[in-house]
Amino acid sequence: QVQLVESGGGLVQAGGSLRLSCAASASILRINAVGWYRQAPGKQREFVAAITSGGSTNYADSVKGRFTISRDNAKNTVYLQMNSLKPEDTAVYYCNRLSSPPLRWGQGTQVTVSS
C-alpha cells in the first residue's frame, strides 16, 4: 500500500509563505499527475493545484498567482510553494494522484494563516 506523506504546514501570518512537500513510499508520484487539495473545517475537500508527469500545471482560481506547484522526480516529491497567504487559505492540505482510483489519503498537513 503506497503511503502519501504531506509536510511543511504551520502557523503563518497573512502575507507570509510556506512550502509544502508531498512524498510517497513508492515511485508512483514520478509517473502520475499529482494534485494538491485542501479541506477547511466544515467544508468539502477542494482542488488547489495539479502537475502532470511532464510538468504542466493547473491551479484553482483562488490561488492563481500566489501558489506554485512543482515536482522533483529524482526525490519522488511534489511541492506546493504558497506565497501571499490569506486567512481563507487555512485548511488541511493533502496530495494525491489525479487518476482514479485515488491512493489512500495521507494525514495531510495543517496550514493556519492568522490575520
Coordinates of C-alpha atoms in Angstrom, one line a residue, residues 19-85:
R19 CA 6.3 25.4 1.2
L20 CA 4.5 22.0 1.4
S21 CA 6.0 18.7 0.4
C22 CA 4.3 15.5 -0.7
A23 CA 6.3 12.3 -0.6
A24 CA 5.3 8.8 -1.5
S25 CA 6.6 5.5 -0.3
A26 CA 7.0 4.3 -3.8
S27 CA 7.9 5.9 -7.1
I28 CA 4.3 6.3 -8.1
L29 CA 4.4 10.1 -8.0
R30 CA 7.1 10.0 -10.7
I31 CA 4.8 8.7 -13.3
N32 CA 1.5 10.2 -12.3
A33 CA -0.1 13.6 -12.4
V34 CA -0.4 14.8 -8.8
G35 CA -2.7 17.2 -7.2
W36 CA -2.8 19.3 -4.0
Y37 CA -6.2 19.5 -2.3
R38 CA -7.3 21.2 0.9
Q39 CA -10.2 20.9 3.4
A40 CA -11.2 23.7 5.7
P41 CA -13.3 23.0 8.8
G42 CA -16.9 22.3 7.9
K43 CA -16.2 22.3 4.1
Q44 CA -15.7 19.8 1.4
R45 CA -12.2 18.9 0.2
E46 CA -11.3 21.2 -2.8
F47 CA -8.8 21.1 -5.6
V48 CA -5.9 23.5 -5.2
A49 CA -3.3 22.7 -7.9
A50 CA -2.0 19.9 -10.1
I51 CA 1.1 19.0 -12.1
T52 CA 1.4 16.3 -14.8
S53 CA 4.3 14.0 -15.2
G54 CA 5.5 16.3 -18.0
G55 CA 5.4 19.4 -15.8
S56 CA 2.2 21.1 -17.0
T57 CA 0.4 22.8 -14.2
N58 CA -3.2 23.9 -13.3
Y59 CA -4.5 26.0 -10.4
A60 CA -7.7 26.8 -8.7
D61 CA -8.7 30.4 -9.4
S62 CA -8.4 31.2 -5.7
V63 CA -4.7 30.5 -5.6
K64 CA -3.5 31.5 -9.1
G65 CA -0.6 33.9 -9.0
R66 CA 0.1 33.0 -5.3
F67 CA 0.8 29.3 -5.3
T68 CA 3.3 27.3 -7.4
I69 CA 3.3 23.5 -7.7
S70 CA 6.5 21.7 -8.8
R71 CA 8.0 18.3 -8.7
D72 CA 11.4 16.7 -8.2
N73 CA 11.2 13.3 -9.8
A74 CA 14.6 12.2 -8.5
K75 CA 13.2 12.7 -5.0
N76 CA 9.8 11.4 -5.8
T77 CA 8.4 14.6 -4.2
V78 CA 5.9 17.2 -5.2
Y79 CA 5.9 20.7 -3.7
L80 CA 3.5 23.5 -3.2
Q81 CA 5.0 26.9 -2.7
M82 CA 2.4 29.2 -1.1
N83 CA 3.0 32.9 -1.1
S84 CA 0.9 35.9 -0.1
L85 CA -1.1 33.6 2.2

